[in-house]
mmCIF file of N, CA and C in Angstrom:
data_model
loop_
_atom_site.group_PDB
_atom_site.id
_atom_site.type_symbol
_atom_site.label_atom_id
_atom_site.label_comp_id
_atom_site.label_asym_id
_atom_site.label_seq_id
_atom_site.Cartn_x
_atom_site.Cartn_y
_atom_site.Cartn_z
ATOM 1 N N UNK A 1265 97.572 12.401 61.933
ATOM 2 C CA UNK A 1265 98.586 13.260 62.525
ATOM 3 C C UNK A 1265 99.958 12.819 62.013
ATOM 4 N N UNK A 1266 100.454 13.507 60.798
ATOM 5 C CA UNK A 1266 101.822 12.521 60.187
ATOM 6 C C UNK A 1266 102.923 13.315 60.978
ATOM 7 N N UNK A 1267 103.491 12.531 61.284
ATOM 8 C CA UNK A 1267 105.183 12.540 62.312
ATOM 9 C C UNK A 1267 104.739 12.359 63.524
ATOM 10 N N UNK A 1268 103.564 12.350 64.082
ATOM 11 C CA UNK A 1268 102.935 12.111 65.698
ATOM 12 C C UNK A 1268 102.079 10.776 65.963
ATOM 13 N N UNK A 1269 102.697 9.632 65.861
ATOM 14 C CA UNK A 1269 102.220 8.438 65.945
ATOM 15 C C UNK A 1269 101.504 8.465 67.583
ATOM 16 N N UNK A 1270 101.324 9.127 68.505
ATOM 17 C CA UNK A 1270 101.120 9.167 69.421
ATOM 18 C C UNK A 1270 99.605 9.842 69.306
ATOM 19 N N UNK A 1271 99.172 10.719 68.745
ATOM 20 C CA UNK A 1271 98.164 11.393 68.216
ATOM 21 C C UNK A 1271 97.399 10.977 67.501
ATOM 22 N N UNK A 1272 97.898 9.713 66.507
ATOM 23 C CA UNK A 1272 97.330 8.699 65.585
ATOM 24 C C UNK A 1272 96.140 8.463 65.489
ATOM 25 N N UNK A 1273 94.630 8.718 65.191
ATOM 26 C CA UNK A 1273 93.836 7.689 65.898
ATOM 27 C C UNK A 1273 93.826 6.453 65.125
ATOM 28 N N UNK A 1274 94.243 6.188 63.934
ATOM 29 C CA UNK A 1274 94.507 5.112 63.194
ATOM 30 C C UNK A 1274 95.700 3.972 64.234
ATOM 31 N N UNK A 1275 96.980 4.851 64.529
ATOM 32 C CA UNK A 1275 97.983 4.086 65.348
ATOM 33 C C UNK A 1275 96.988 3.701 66.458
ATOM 34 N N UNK A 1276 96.338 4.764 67.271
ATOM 35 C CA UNK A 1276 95.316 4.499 68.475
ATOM 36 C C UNK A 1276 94.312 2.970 68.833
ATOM 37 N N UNK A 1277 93.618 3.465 67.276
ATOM 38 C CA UNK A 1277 93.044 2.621 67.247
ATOM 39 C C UNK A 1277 93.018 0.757 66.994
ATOM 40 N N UNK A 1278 94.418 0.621 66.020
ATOM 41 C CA UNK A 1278 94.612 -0.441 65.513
ATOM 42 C C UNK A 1278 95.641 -1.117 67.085
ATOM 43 N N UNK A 1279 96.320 -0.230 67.878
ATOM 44 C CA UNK A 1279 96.491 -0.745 68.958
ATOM 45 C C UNK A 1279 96.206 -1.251 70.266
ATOM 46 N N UNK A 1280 94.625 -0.676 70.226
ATOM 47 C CA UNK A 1280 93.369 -1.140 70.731
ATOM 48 C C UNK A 1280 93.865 0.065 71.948
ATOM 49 N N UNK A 1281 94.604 1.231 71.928
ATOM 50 C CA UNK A 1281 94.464 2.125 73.026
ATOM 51 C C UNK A 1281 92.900 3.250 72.908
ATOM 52 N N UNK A 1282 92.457 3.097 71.436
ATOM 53 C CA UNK A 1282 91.341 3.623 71.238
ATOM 54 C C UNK A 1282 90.094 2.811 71.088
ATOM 55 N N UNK A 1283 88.801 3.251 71.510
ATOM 56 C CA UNK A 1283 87.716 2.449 70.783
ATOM 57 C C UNK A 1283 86.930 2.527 69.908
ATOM 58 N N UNK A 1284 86.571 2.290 69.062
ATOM 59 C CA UNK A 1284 86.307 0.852 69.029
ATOM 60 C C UNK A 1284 87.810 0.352 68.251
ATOM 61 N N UNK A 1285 88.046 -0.895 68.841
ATOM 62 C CA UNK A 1285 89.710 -1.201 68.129
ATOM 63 C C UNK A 1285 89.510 -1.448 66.216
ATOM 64 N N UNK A 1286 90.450 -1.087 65.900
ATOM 65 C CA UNK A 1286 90.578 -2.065 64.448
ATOM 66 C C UNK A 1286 91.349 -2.343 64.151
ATOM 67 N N UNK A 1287 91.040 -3.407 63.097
ATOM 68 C CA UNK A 1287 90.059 -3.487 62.349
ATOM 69 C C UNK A 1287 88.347 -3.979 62.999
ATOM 70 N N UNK A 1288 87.640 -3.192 62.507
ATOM 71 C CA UNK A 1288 86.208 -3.199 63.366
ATOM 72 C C UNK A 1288 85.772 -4.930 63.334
ATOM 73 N N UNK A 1289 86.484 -5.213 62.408
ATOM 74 C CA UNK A 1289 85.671 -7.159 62.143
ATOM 75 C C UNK A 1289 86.106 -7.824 62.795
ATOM 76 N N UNK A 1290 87.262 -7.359 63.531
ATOM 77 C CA UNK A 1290 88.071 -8.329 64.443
ATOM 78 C C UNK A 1290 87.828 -8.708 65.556
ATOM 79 N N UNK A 1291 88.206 -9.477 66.686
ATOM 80 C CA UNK A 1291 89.368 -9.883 66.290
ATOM 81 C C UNK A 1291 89.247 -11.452 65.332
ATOM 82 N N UNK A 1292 90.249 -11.737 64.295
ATOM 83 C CA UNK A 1292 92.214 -11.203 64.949
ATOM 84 C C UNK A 1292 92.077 -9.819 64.769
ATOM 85 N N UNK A 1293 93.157 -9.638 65.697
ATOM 86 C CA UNK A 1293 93.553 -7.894 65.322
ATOM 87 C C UNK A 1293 94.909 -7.815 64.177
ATOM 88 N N UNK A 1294 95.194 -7.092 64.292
ATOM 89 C CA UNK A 1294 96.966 -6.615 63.123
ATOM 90 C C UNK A 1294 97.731 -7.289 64.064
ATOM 91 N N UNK A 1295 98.960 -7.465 64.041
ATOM 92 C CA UNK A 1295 100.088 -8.447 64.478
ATOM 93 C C UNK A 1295 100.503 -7.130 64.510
ATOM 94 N N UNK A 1296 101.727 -7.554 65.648
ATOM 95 C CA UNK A 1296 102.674 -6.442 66.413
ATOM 96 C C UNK A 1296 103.200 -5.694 64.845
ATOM 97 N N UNK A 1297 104.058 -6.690 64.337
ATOM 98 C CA UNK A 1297 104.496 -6.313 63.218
ATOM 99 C C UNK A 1297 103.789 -5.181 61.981
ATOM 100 N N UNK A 1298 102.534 -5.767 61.456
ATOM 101 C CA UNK A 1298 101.696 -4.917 60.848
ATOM 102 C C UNK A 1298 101.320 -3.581 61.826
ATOM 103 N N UNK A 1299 100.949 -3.492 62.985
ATOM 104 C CA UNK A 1299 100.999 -1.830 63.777
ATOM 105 C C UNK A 1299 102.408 -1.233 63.426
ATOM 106 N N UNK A 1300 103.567 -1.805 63.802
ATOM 107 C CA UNK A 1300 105.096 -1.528 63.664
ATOM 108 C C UNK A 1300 104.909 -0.399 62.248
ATOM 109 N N UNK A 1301 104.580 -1.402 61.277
ATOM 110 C CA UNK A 1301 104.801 -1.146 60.236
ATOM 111 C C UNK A 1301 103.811 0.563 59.915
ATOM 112 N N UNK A 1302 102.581 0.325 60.192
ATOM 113 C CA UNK A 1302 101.317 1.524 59.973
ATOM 114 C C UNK A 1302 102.083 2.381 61.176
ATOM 115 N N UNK A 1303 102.683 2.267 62.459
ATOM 116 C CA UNK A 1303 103.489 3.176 62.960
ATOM 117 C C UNK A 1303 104.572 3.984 62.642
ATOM 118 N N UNK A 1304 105.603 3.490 62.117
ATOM 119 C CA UNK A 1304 106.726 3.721 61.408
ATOM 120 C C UNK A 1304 105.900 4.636 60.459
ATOM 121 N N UNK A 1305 105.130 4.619 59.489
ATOM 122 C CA UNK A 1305 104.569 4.815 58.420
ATOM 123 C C UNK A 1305 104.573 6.487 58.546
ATOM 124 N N UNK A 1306 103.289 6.608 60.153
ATOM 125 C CA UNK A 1306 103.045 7.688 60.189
ATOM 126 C C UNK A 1306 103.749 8.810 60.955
ATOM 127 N N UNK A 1307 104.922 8.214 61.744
ATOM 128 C CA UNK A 1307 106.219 8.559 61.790
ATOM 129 C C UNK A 1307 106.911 9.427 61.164
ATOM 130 N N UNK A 1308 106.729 8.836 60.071
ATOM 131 C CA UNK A 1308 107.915 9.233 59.213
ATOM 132 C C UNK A 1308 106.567 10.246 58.096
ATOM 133 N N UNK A 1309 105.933 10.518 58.029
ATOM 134 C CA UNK A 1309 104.933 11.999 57.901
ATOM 135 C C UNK A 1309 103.641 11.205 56.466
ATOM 136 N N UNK A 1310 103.332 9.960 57.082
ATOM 137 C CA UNK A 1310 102.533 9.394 56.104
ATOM 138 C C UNK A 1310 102.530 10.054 54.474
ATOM 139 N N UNK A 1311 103.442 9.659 54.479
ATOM 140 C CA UNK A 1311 103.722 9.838 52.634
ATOM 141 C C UNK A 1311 103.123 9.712 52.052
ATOM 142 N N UNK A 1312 102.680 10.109 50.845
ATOM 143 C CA UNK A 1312 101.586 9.245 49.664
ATOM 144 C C UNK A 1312 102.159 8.821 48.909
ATOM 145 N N UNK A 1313 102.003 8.243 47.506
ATOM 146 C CA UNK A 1313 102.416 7.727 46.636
ATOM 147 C C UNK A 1313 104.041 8.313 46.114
ATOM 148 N N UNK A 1314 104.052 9.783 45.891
ATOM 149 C CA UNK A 1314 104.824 10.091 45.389
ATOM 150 C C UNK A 1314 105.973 10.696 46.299
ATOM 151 N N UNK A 1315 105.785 10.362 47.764
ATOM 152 C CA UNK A 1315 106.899 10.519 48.912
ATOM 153 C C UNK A 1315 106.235 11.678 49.226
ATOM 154 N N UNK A 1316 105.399 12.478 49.077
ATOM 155 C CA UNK A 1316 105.162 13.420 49.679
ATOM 156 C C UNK A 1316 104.512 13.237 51.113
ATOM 157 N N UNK A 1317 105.097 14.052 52.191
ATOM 158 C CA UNK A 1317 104.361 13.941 53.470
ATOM 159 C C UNK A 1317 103.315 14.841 53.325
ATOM 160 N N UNK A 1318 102.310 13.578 54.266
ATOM 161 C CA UNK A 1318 100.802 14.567 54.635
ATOM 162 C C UNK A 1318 101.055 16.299 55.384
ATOM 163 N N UNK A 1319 100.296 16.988 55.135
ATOM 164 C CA UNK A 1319 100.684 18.525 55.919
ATOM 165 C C UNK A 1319 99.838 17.974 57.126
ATOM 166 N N UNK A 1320 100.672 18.751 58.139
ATOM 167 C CA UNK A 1320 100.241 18.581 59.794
ATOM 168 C C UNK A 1320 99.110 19.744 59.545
ATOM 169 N N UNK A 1321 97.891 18.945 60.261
ATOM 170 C CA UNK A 1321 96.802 19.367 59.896
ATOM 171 C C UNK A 1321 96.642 20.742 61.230
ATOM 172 N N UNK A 1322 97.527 22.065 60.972
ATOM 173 C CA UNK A 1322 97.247 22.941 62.312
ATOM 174 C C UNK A 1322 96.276 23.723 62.506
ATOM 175 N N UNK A 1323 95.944 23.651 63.841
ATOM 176 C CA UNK A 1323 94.454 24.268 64.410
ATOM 177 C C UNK A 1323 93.456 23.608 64.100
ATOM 178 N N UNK A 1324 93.399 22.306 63.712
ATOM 179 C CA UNK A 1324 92.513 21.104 63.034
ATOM 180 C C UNK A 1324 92.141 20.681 64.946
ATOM 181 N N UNK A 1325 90.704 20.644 65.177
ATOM 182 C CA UNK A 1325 89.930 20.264 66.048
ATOM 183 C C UNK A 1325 89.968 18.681 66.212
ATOM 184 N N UNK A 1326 90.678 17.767 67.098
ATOM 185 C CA UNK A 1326 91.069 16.578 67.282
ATOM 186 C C UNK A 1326 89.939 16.057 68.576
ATOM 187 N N UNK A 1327 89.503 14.649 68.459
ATOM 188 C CA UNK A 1327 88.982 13.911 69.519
ATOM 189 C C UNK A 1327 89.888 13.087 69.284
ATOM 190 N N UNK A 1328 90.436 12.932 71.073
ATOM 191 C CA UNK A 1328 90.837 11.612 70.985
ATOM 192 C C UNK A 1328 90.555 10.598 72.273
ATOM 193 N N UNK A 1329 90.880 9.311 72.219
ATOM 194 C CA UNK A 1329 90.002 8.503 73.225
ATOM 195 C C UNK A 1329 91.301 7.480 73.893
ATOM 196 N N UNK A 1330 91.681 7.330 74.761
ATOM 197 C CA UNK A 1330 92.446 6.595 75.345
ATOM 198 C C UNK A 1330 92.400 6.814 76.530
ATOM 199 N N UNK A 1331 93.565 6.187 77.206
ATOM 200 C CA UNK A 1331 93.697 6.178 79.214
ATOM 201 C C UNK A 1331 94.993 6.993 79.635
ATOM 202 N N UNK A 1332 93.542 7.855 80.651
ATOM 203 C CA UNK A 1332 94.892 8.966 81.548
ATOM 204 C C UNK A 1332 96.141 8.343 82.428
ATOM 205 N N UNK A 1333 97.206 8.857 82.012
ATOM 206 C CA UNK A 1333 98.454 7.914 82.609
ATOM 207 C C UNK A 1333 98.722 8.993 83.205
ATOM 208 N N UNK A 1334 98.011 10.399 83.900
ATOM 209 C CA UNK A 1334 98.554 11.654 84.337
ATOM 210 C C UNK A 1334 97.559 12.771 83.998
ATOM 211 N N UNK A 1335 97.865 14.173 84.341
ATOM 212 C CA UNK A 1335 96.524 14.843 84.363
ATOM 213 C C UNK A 1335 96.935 15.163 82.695
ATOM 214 N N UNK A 1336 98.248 15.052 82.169
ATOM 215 C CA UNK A 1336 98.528 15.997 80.800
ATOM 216 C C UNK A 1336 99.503 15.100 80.234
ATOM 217 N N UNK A 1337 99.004 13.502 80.350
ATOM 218 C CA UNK A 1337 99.014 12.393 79.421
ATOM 219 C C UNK A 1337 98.077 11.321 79.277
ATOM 220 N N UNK A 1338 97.542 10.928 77.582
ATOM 221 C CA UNK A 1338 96.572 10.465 77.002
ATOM 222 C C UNK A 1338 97.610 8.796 76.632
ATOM 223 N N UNK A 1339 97.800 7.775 77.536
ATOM 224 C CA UNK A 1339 98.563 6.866 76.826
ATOM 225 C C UNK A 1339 100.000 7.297 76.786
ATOM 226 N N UNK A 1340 100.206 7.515 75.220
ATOM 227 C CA UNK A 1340 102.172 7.498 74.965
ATOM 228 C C UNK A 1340 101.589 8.773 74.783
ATOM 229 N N UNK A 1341 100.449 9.870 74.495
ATOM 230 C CA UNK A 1341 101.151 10.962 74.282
ATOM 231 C C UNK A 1341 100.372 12.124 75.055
ATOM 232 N N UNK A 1342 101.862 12.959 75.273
ATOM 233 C CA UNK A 1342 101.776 14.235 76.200
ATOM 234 C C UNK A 1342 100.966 15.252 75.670
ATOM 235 N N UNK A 1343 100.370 15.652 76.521
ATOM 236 C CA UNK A 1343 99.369 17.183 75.726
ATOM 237 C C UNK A 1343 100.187 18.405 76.563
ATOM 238 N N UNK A 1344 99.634 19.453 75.829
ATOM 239 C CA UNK A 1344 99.857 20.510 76.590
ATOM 240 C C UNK A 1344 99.341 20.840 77.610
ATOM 241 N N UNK A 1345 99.784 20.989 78.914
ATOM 242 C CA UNK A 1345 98.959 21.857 79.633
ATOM 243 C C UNK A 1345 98.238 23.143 79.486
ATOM 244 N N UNK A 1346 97.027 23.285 79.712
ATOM 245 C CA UNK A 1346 96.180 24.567 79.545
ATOM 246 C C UNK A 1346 94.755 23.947 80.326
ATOM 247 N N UNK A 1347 94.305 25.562 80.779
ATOM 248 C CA UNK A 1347 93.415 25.308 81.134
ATOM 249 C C UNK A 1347 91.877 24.650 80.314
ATOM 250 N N UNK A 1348 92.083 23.595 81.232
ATOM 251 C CA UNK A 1348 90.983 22.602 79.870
ATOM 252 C C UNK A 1348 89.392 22.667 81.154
ATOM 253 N N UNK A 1349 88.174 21.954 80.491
ATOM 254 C CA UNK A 1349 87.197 21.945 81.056
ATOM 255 C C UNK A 1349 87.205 20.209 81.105
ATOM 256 N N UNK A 1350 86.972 19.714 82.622
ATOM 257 C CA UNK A 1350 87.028 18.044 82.869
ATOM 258 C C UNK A 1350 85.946 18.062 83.233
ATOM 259 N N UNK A 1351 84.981 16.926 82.280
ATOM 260 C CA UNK A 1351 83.626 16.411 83.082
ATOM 261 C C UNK A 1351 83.719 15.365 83.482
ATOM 262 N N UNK A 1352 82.625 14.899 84.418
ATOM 263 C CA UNK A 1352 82.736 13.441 84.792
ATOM 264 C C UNK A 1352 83.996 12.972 85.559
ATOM 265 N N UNK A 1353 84.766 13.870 85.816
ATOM 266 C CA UNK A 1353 86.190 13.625 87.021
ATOM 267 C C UNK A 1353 86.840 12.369 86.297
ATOM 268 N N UNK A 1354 87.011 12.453 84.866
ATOM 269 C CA UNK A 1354 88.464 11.663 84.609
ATOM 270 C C UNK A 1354 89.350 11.317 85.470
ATOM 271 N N UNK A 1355 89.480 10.444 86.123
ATOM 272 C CA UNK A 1355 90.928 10.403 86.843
ATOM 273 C C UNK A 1355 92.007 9.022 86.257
ATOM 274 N N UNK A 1356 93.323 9.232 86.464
ATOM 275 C CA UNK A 1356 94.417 8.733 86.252
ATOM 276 C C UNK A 1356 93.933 6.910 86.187
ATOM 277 N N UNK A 1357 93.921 6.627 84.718
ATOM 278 C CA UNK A 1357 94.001 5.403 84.925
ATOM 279 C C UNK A 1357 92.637 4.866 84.218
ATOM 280 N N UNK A 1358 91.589 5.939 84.261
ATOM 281 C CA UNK A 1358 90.166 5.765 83.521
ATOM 282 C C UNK A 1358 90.600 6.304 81.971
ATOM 283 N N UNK A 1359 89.378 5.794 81.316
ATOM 284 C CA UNK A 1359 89.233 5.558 79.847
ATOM 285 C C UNK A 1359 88.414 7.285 79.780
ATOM 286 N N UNK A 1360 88.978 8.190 78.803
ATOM 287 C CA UNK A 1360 88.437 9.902 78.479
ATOM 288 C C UNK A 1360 88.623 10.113 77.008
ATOM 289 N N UNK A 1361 88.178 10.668 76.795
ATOM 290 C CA UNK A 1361 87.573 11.165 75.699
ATOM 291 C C UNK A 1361 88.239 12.827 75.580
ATOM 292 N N UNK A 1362 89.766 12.856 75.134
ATOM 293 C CA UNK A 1362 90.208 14.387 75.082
ATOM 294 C C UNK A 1362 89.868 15.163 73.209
ATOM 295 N N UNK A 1363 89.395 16.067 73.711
ATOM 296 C CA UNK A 1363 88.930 17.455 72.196
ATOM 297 C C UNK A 1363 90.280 18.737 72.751
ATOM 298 N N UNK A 1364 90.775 18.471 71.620
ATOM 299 C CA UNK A 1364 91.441 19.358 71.363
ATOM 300 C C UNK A 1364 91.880 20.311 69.902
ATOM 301 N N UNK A 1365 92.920 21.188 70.243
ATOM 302 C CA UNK A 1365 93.337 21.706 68.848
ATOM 303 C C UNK A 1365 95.164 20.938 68.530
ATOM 304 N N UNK A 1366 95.781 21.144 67.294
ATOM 305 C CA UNK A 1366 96.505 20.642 66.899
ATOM 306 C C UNK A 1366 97.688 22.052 66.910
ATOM 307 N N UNK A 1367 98.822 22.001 67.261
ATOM 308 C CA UNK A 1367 99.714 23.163 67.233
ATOM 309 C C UNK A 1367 100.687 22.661 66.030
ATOM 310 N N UNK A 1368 101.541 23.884 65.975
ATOM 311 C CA UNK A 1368 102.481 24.073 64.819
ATOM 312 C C UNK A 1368 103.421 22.614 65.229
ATOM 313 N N UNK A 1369 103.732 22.484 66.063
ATOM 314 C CA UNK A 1369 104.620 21.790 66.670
ATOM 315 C C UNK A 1369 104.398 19.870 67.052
ATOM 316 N N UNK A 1370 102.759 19.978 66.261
ATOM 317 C CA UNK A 1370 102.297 18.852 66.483
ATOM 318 C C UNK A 1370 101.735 18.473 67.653
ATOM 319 N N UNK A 1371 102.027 18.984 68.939
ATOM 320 C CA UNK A 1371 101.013 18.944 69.978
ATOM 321 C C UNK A 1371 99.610 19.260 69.850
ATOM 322 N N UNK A 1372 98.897 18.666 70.982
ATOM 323 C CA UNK A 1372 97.576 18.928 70.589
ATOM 324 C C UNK A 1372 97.542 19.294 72.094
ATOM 325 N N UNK A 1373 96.923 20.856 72.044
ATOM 326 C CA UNK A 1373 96.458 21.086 73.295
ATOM 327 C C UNK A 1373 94.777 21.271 74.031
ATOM 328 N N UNK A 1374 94.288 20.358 75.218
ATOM 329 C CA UNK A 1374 93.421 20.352 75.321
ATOM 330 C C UNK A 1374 92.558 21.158 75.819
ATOM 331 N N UNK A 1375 91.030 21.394 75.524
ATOM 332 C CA UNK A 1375 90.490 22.287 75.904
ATOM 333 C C UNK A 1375 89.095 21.907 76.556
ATOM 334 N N UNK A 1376 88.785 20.196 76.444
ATOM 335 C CA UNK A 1376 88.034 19.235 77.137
ATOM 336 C C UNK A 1376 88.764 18.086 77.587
ATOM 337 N N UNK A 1377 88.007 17.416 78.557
ATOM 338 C CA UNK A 1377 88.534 16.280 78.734
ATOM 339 C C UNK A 1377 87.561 15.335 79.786
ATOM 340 N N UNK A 1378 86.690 14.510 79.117
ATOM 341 C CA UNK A 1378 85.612 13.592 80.324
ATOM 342 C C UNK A 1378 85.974 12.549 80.030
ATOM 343 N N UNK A 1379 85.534 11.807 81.194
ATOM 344 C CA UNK A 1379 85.237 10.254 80.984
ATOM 345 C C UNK A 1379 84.577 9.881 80.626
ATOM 346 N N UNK A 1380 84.657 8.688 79.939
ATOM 347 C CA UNK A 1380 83.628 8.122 78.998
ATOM 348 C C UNK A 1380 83.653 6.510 80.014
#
């Protein structure tokens, strides 16, 4: 997700807000610094070699895995509200498993959401 470090599952994952954390061999894990750095990265629209930013991948079908801090926040990042389908009664504070789509705008709005 380049410019949405919040959406990351790479940022997600290497910060251990996703599972399984990585690097998978670890731990050690990455140092604050090295996430900083792969954060910033994808921030700023994961560039490739020749400065070009990645295209925001829209209407691209997203899983993502972290902890409800709210009914329409995943961690650091906000989803859209819409009517989504919740199994397993996710509630505030448990570990879920959100499927969603990706908008123009970089939001991802959900259209599942269980606990795992």
């Amino acid at each position: 997700m380049p410019g949405q470090p919040a959406a990351s599952e790479l940022v997600r994952r290497t910060r251990g807000q996703a599972r399984p954390r990585m690097p998978f061999d670890g731990p050690p894990w990455l140092a604050d610094d090295e996430i900083a750095l792969i954060t910033e990265w994808v921030r700023q629209g994961a560039r490739n070699a020749e400065g070009r930013p990645a295209p925001l991948p829209v209407g691209a079908e997203v899983r993502l895995h972290g902890t409800l801090q709210g009914p329409w926040q995943l961690d650091d990042l906000a989803l859209v509200p819409s009517p989504s389908r919740r199994d397993r009664s996710p509630g505030v504070g448990g570990y879920a498993e959100v499927r969603g789509r990706v908008q123009a705008d970089g939001g991802v709005v959900p259209h599942r959401v269980r606990g795992r």
